[in-house]
Coordinates of C-alpha atoms and ligand atoms in Angstrom, one line a residue:
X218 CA 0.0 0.0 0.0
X219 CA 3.4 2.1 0.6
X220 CA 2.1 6.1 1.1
X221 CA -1.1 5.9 -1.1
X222 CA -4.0 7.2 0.7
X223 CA -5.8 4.2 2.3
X224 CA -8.7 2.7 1.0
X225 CA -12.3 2.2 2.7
X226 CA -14.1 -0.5 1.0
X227 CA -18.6 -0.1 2.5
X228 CA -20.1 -3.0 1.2
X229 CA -24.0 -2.6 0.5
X230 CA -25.8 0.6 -0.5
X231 CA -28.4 0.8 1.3
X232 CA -28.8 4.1 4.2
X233 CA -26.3 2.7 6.3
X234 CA -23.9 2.4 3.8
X235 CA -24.4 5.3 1.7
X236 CA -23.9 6.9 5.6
X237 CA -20.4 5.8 6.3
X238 CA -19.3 6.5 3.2
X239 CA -20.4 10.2 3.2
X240 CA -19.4 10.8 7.1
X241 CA -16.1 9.0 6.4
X242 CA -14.9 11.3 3.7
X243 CA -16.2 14.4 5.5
X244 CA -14.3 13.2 8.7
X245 CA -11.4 12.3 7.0
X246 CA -11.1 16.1 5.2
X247 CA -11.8 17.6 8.8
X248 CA -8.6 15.9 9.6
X249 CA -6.5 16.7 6.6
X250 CA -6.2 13.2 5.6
X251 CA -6.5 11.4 2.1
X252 CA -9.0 8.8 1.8
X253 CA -10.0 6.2 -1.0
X254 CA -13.6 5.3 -0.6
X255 CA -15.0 2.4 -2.8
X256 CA -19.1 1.5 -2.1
X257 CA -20.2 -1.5 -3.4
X258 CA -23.9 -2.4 -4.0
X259 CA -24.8 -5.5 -5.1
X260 CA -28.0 -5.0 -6.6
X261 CA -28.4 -2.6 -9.8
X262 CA -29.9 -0.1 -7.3
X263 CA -28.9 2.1 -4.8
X264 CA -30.7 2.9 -1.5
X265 CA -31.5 -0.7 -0.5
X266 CA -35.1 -1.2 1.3
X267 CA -35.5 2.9 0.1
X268 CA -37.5 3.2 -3.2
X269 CA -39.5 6.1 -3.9
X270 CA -41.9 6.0 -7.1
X271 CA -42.7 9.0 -8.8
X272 CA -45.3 8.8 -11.2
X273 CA -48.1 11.5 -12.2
X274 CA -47.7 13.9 -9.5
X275 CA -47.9 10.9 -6.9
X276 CA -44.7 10.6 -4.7
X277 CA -45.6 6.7 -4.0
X278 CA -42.9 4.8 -1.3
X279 CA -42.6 1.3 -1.6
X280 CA -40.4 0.6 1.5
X281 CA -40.2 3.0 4.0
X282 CA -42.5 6.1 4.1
X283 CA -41.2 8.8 6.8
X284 CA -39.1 8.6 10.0
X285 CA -39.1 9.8 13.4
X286 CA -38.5 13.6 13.8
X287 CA -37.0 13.3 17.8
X288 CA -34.1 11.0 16.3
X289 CA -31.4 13.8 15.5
X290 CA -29.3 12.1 13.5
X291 CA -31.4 12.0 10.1
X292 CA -32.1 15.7 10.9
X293 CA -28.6 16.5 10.9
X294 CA -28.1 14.7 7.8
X295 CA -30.7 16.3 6.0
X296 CA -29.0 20.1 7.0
X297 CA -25.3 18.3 5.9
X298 CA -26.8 17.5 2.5
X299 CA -28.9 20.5 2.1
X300 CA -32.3 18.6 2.3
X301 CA -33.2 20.4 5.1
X302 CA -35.7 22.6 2.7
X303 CA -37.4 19.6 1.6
X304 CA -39.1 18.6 4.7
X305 CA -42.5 17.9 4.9
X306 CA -44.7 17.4 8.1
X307 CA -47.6 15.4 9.1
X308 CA -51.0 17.2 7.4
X309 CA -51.9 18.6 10.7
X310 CA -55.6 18.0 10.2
X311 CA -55.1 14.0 10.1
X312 CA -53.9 13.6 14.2
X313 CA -56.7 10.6 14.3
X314 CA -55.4 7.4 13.7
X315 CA -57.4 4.5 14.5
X316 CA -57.1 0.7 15.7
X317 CA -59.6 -2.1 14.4
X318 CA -61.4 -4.1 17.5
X319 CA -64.2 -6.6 16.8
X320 CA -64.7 -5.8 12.8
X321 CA -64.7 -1.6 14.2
X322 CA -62.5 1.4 13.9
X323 CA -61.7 2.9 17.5
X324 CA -59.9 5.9 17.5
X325 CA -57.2 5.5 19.1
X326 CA -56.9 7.7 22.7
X327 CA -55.0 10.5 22.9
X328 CA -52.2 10.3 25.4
X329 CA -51.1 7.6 24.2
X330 CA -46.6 7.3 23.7
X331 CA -45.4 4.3 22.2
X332 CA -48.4 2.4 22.6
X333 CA -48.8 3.0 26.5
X334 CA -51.3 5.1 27.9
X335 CA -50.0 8.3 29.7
X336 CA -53.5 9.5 30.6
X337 CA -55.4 8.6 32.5
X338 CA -59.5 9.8 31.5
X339 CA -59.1 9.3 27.7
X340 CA -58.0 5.6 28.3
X341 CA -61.1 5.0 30.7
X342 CA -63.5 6.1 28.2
X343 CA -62.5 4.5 25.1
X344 CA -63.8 1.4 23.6
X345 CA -60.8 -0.5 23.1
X346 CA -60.5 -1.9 26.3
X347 CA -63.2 -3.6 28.5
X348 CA -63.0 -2.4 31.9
X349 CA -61.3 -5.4 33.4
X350 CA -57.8 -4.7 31.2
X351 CA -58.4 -1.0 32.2
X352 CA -58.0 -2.3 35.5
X353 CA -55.7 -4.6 34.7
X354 CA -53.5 -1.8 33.3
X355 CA -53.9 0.3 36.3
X356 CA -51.7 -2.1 38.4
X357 CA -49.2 -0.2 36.6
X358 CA -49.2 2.3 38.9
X359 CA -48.4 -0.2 41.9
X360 CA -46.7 -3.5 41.0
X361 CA -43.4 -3.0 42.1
X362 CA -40.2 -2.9 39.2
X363 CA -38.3 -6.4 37.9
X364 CA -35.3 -6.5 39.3
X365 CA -31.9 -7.7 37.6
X366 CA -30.4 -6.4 33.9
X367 CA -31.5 -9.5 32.2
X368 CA -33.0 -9.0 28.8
X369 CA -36.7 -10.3 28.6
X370 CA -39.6 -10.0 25.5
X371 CA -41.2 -6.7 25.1
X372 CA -44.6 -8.5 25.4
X373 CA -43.7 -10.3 28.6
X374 CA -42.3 -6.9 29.9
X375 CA -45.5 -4.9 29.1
X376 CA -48.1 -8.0 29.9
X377 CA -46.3 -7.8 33.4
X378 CA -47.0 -4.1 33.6
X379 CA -50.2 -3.4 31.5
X380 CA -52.0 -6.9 31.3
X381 CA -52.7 -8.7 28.3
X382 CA -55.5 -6.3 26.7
X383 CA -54.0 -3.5 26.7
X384 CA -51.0 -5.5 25.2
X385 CA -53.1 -7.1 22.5
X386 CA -55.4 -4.5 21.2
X387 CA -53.4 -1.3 21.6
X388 CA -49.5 -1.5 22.3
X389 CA -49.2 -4.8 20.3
X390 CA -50.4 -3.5 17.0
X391 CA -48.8 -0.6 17.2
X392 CA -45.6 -1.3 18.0
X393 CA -44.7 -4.6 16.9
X394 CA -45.8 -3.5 13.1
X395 CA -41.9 -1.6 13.6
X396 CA -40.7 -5.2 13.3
X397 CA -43.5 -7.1 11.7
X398 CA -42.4 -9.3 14.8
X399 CA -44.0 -10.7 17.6
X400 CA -43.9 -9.0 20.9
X401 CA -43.2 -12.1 22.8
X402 CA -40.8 -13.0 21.3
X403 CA -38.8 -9.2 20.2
X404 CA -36.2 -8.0 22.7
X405 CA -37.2 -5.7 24.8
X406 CA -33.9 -4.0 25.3
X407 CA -33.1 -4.0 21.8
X408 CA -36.4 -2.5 20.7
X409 CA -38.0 -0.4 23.5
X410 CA -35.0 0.2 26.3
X411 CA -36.5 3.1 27.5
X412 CA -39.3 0.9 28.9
X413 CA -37.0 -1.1 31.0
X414 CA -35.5 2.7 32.1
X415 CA -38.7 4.1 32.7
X416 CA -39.5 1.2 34.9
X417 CA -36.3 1.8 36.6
X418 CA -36.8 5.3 37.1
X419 CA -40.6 5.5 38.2
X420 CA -41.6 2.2 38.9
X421 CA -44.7 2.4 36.8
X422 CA -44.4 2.6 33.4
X423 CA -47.0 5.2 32.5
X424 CA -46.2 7.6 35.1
X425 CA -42.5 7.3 33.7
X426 CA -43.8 7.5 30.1
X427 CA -45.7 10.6 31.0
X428 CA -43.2 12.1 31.9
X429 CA -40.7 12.0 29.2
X430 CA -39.2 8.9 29.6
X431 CA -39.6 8.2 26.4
X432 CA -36.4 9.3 24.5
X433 CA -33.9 6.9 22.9
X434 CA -30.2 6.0 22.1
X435 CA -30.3 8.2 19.1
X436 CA -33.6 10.1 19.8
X437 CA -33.4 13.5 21.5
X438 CA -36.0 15.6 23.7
X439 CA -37.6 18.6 22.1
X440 CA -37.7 20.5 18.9
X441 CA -34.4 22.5 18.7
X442 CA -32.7 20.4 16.2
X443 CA -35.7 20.4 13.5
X444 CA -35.6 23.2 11.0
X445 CA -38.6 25.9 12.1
X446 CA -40.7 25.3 9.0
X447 CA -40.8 21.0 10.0
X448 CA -41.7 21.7 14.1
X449 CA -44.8 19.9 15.1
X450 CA -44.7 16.9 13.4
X451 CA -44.0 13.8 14.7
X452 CA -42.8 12.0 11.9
X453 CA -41.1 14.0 8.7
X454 CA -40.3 12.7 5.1
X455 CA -39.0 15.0 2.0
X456 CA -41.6 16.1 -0.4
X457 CA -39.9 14.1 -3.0
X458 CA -40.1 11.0 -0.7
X459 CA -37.2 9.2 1.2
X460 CA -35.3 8.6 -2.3
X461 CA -34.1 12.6 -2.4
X462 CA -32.0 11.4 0.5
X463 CA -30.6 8.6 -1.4
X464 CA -29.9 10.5 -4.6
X465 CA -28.3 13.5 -2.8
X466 CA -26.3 10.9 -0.8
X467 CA -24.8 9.5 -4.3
X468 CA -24.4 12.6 -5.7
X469 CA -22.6 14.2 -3.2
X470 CA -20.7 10.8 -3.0
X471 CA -19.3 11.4 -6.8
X472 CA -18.7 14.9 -6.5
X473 CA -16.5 13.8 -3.8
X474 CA -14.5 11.2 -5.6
X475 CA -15.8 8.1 -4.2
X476 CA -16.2 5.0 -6.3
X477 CA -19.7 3.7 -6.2
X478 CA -19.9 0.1 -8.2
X479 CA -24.0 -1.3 -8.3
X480 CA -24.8 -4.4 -9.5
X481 CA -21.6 -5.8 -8.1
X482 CA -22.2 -8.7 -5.0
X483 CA -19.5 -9.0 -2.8
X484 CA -18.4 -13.3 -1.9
X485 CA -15.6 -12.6 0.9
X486 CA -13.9 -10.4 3.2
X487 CA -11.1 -12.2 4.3
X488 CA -9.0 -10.4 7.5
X489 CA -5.5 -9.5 6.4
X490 CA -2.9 -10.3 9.3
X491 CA -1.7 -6.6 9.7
X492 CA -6.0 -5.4 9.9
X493 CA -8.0 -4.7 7.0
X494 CA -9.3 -7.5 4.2
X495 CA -9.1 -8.7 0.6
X496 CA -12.8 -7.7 -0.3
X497 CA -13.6 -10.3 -3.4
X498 CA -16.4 -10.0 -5.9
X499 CA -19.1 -12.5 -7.1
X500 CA -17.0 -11.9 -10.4
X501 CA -13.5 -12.6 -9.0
X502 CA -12.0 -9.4 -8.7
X503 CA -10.4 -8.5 -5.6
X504 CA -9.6 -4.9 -4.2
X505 CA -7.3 -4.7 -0.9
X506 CA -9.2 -2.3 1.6
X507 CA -7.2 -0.8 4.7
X508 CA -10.5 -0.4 6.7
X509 CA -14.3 -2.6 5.7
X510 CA -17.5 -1.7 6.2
X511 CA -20.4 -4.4 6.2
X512 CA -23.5 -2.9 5.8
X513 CA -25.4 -5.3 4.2
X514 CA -28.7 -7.5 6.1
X515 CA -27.0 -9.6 8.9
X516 CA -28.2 -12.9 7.9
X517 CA -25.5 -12.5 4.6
X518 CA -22.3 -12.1 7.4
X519 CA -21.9 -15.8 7.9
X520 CA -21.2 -16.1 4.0
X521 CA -18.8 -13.0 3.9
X522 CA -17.0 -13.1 6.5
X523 CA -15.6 -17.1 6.7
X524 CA -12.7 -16.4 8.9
X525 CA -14.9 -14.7 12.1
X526 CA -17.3 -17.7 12.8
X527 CA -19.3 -15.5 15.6
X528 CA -20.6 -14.3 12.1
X529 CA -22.5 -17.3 12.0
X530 CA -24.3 -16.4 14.7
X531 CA -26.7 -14.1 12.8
X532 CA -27.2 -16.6 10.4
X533 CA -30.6 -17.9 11.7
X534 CA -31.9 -14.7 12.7
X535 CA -35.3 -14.3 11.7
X536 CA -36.7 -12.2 9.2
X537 CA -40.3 -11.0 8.1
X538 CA -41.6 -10.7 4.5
X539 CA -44.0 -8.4 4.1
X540 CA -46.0 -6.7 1.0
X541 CA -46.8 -3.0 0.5
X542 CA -50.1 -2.9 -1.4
X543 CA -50.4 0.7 -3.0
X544 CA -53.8 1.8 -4.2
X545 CA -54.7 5.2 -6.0
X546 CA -58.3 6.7 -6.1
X547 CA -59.9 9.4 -7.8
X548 CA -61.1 11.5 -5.6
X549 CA -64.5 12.1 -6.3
X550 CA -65.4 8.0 -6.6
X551 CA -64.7 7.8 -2.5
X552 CA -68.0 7.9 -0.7
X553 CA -66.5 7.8 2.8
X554 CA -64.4 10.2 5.2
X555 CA -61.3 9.4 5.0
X556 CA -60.9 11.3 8.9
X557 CA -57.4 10.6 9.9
X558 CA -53.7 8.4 9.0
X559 CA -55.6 4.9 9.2
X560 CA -55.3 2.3 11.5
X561 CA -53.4 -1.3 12.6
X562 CA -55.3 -4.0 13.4
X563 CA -54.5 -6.4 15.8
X564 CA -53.7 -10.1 14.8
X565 CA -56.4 -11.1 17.2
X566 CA -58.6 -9.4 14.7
X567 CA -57.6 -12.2 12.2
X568 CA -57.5 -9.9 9.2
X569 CA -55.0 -10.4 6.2
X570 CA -53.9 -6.6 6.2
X571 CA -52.0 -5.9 9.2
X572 CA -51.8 -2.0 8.6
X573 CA -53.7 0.5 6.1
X574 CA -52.8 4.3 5.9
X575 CA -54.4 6.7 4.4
X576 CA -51.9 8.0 2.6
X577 CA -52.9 11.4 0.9
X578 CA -54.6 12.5 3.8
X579 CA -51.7 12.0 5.5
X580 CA -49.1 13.2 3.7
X581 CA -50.3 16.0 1.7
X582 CA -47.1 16.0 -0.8
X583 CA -47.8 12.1 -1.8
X584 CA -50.8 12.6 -4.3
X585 CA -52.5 15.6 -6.7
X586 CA -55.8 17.0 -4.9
X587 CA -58.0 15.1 -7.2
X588 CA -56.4 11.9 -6.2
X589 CA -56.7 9.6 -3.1
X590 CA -53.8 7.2 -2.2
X591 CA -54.2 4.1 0.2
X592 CA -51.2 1.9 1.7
X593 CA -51.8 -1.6 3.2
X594 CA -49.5 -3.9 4.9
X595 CA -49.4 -7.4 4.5
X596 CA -47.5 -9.7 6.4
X597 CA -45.7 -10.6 9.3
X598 CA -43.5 -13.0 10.9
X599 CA -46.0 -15.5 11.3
X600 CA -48.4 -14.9 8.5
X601 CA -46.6 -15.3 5.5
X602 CA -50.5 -16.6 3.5
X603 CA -49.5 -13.8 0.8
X604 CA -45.9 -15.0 0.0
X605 CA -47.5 -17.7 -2.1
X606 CA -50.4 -15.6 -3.9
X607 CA -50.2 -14.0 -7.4
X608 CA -50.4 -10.1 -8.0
X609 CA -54.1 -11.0 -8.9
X610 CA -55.0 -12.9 -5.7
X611 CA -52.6 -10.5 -3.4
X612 CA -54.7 -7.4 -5.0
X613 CA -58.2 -8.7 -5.0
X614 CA -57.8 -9.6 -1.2
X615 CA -56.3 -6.2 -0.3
X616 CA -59.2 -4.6 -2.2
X617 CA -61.8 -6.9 -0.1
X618 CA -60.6 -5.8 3.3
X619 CA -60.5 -2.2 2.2
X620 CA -64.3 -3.0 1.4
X621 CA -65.3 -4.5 4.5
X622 CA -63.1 -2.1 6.5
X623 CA -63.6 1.4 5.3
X624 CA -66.3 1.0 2.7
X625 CA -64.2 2.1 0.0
X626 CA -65.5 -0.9 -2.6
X627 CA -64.8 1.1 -6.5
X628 CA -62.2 -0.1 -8.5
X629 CA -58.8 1.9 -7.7
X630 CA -57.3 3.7 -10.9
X631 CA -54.2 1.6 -10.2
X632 CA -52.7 -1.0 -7.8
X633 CA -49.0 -1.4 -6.9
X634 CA -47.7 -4.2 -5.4
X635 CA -44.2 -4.5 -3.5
X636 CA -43.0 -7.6 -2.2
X637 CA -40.2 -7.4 0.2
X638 CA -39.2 -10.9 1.2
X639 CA -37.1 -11.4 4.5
X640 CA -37.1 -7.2 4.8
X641 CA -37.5 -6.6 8.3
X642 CA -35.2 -8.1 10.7
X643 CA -36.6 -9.5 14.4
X644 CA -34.3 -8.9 17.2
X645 CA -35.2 -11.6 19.8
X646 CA -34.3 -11.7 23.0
X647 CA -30.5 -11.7 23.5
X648 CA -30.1 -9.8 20.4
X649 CA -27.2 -7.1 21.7
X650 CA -25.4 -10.3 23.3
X651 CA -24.8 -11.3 20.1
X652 CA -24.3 -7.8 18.4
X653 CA -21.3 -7.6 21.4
X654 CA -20.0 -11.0 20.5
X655 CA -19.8 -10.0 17.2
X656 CA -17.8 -6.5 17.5
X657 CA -15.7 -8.4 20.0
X658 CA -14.7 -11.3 17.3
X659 CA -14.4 -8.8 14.5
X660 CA -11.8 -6.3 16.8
X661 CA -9.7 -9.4 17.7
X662 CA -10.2 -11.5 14.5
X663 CA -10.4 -9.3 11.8
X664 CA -9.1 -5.5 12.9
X665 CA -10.6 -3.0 10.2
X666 CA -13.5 -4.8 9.4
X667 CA -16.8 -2.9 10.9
X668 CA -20.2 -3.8 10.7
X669 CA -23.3 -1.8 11.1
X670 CA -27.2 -1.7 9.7
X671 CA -30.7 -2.6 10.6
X672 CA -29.8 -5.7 11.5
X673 CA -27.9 -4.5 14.5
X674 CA -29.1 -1.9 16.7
X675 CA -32.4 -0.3 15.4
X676 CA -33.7 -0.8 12.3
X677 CA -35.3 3.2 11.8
X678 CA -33.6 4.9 9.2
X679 CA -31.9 7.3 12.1
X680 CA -30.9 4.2 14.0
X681 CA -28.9 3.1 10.8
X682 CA -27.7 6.8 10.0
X683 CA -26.6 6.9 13.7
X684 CA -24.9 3.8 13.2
X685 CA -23.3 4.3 9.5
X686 CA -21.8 7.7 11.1
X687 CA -20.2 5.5 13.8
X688 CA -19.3 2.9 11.4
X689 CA -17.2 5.5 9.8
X690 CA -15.7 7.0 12.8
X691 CA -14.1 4.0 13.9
X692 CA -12.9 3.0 10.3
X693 CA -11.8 6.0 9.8
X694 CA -9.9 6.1 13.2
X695 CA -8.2 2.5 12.2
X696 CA -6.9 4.0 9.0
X697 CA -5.1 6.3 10.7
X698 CA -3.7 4.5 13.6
Ligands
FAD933 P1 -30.7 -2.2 3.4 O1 -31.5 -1.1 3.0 O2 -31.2 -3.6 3.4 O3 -29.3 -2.2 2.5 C1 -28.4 -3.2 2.5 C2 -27.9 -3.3 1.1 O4 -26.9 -4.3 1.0 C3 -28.9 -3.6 0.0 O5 -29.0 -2.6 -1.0 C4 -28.4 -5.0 -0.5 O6 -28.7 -5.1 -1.9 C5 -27.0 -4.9 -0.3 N1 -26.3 -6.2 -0.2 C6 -26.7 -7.3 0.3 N2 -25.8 -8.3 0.2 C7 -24.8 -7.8 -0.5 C8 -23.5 -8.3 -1.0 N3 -23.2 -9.5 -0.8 N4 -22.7 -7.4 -1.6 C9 -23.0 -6.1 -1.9 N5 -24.2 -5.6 -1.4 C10 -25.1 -6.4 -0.8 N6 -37.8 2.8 8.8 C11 -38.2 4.0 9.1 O7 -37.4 4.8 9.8 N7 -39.4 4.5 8.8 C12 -40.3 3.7 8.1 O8 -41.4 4.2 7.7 C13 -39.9 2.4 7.8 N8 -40.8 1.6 7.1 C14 -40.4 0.4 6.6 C15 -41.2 -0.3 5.8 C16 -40.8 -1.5 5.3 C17 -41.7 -2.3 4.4 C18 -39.5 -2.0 5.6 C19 -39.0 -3.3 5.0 C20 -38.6 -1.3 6.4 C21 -39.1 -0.1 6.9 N9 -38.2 0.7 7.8 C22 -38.6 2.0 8.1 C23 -36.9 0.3 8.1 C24 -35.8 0.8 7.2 O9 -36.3 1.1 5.9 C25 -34.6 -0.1 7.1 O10 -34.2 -0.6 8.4 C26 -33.4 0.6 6.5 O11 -33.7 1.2 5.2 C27 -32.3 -0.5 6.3 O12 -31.1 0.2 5.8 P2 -29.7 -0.6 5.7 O13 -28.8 0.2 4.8 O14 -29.2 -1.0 7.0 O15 -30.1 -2.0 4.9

């Protein structure tokens, strides 16, 4: 390698990758230093489980649709890139979103963070609950806090707390459609581990939760880091969709000399003795990287990465498929208030769509005026009925729950299907033992070699900004040790 500037190889080009390689070169000309970045994709696409579709003034996403606006990092991104402009809000006339119980749309009570009631009277009168899990959930306030740092499931946590209803019909739905997943069986510290703080802090988890205990590893509290004009909302998105980030990502990316190969899969990283790795292409080329970033889903790390066999250990880690099932409307054929973002449904409810939101009313920048736009999810962990239907079958029984549901039953102008096998990663309990044991074996095994993503340690597009930008740190610091 003798004095040439050393070389950063990010494999996968999804967020998390198109992250470290932008905070990398930016850190590395804070510092005065040269550095070679090479990101390698292996699809023909950029932007991984991003895809934005823009088609007759309709900004339609087909993965992701927004993110939250407390997590700091993808704010700070936006204002590096000069996206910050492009923020759009929540429509602030849609704050109703609602949860199907027993075939019925119940809005959901205000008060409510993270799926936990906060207060008290709107929880008491709404027809979610009967009054026995109101009761139930009121223990809350007196059932003393678990003892020990032991992970558990973020079901069994909030069942101990809250009681099965409340569990079931409201925080279930709502939280666990993050994952797809199953509550019982999703960590609880590697999902929600301000619950377990919140519970350390107040003892009851509603009193905690009212009180702000709400904030995350990469979230922050108030409003001071969001551009004036985006305040307010919970959630933001770009009014070109999530795929402006991506494109100003690769742009900038270019301008700044990096080397971004698509269509290109990556076989091996082997660890060089000295630190850094021989990264070798599907097509047998092989480029000689002083520092590697893995970004790609964990499940592919056993493959790459032969010589660290705590790789292996992701290897059987569970993932949902799930569809996205867009339909568009004109506006004057729908005969029914569309009066708010939509609604989950619990899988007690025994529905095939797991999710629908009303997209346009929602987001005001995803559709003309004249047009309505409808999102349902299909899919999780354990319901995977739609992986072996056709486009015909997947459609027509999307369009017969939005029937039954919200009595929209005319023809939509056009349907778009999305199938996103093995997407969305489920951190089970024990998850971050095995994200340690990982970091651990790549330090000692294969020094230079970093891995980061949704696999890891949050799968919100912040979380994996938050982690590509430490991804890059570290690399970064390696190459210059
Ligand atoms: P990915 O986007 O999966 O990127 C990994 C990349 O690695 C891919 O491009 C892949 O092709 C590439 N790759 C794989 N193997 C190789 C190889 N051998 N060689 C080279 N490249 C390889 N988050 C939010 O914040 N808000 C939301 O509204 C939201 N909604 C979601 C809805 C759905 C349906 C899904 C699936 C996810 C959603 N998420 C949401 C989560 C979020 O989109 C993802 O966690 C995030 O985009 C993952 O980014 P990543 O870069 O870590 O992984």
């Amino acid at each position: 390698r003798g004095k040439a500037d050393p070389h950063l190889v990010v494999i996968g080009g999804g967020i998390t990758g198109l992250t470290t390689a932008f905070y990398a070169i930016r850190q590395a000309k804070a510092e005065g230093l040269g550095l070679k970045v090479t990101l390698i994709e292996g699809s023909e696409r950029l932007g991984g489980k991003i895809r934005t579709m823009r088609r007759d003034g309709f900004v339609i996403e087909r993965g992701p649709d927004s993110f939250l606006a407390r997590k700091r990092p993808i704010i700070d991104l936006s204002r590096e890139l000069g996206l910050a402009e492009e923020l759009v809000t929540l429509n602030p006339a849609t704050k109703k979103t609602y949860i199907l119980r027993g075939g019925k749309l119940h809005r959901i009570p205000p008060g409510l963070v993270l799926g936990v009631p906060t207060e008290w009277k709107p929880f008491v009168t709404s027809g979610l609950i009967g009054l026995s899990g109101k009761l139930r959930a009121a223990l809350d306030w007196v059932l003393p806090a678990a003892r020990g740092d032991a992970d558990e499931s973020l079901g069994g946590f909030l069942r101990r707390r809250l009681g099965d209803q409340v569990v079931d019909f409201v925080a279930e739905p709502l939280l666990s459609g993050i994952y797809a997943g199953d509550a019982d069986k999703l960590s609880l510290l590697a999902t929600f581990p301000q619950f377990r703080a919140a519970e350390r802090k107040y003892r009851s988890l509603m009193i905690g939760l009212g009180r702000g205990a709400g904030a995350t590893r990469s979230g922050a509290a108030g409003e001071d880091h969001i551009p004036p004009h985006a305040r307010g909302s919970a959630f933001l998105s770009y009014r070109r969709g999530l795929s402006a980030l991506v494109e100003r990502l690769s742009e900038t990316l270019q301008a700044e000399g990096a080397v971004l190969l698509t269509g290109e899969p990556v076989r091996a990283v082997t660890p060089e003795r000295g630190g850094g790795a021989v990264v070798t292409l599907a097509n047998g080329d092989a480029l000689l990287a002083d520092a590697v970033a893995v970004t790609t889903p964990v499940s592919a790390l056993g493959e790459l990465l032969q010589g660290v066999p705590e790789a292996s250990l992701f290897r059987d880690m569970a993932y949902a498929s799930v569809a996205n099932v867009v339909l568009g409307y004109r506006r004057d054929a729908i005969r029914v208030p569309l009066d708010g973002a939509g609604f989950v449904i619990p899988r007690t409810e025994g529905r095939f769509i797991t999710a629908c939101t009303w997209t346009s009313e929602k987001w005001l920048h995803t559709a003309p005026r004249e047009n309505v736009l409808i999102r349902c999810y299909v899919g999780r962990i354990d319901d995977e009925r739609w992986r072996t239907m056709d486009d015909a079958a997947l459609g027509a029984a999307v369009k017969r729950e939005v029937a039954e549901l919200i009595g929209i039953d005319v023809e939509p102008e056009f349907l778009d299907i999305t199938r996103l096998e093995k997407s969305m990663p489920q951190y089970e309990v024990g998850h971050l033992d095995k994200v340690r044991a990982l970091r651990d074996a790549l330090m000692k095994k294969a020094p230079g070699v970093f891995a980061a993503g949704a696999g890891f340690e949050g799968v919100g597009l912040p979380d994996c900004i938050h982690q590509g930008k430490q991804a890059a740190e570290q690399a970064v610091a390696f190459t210059r040790r």
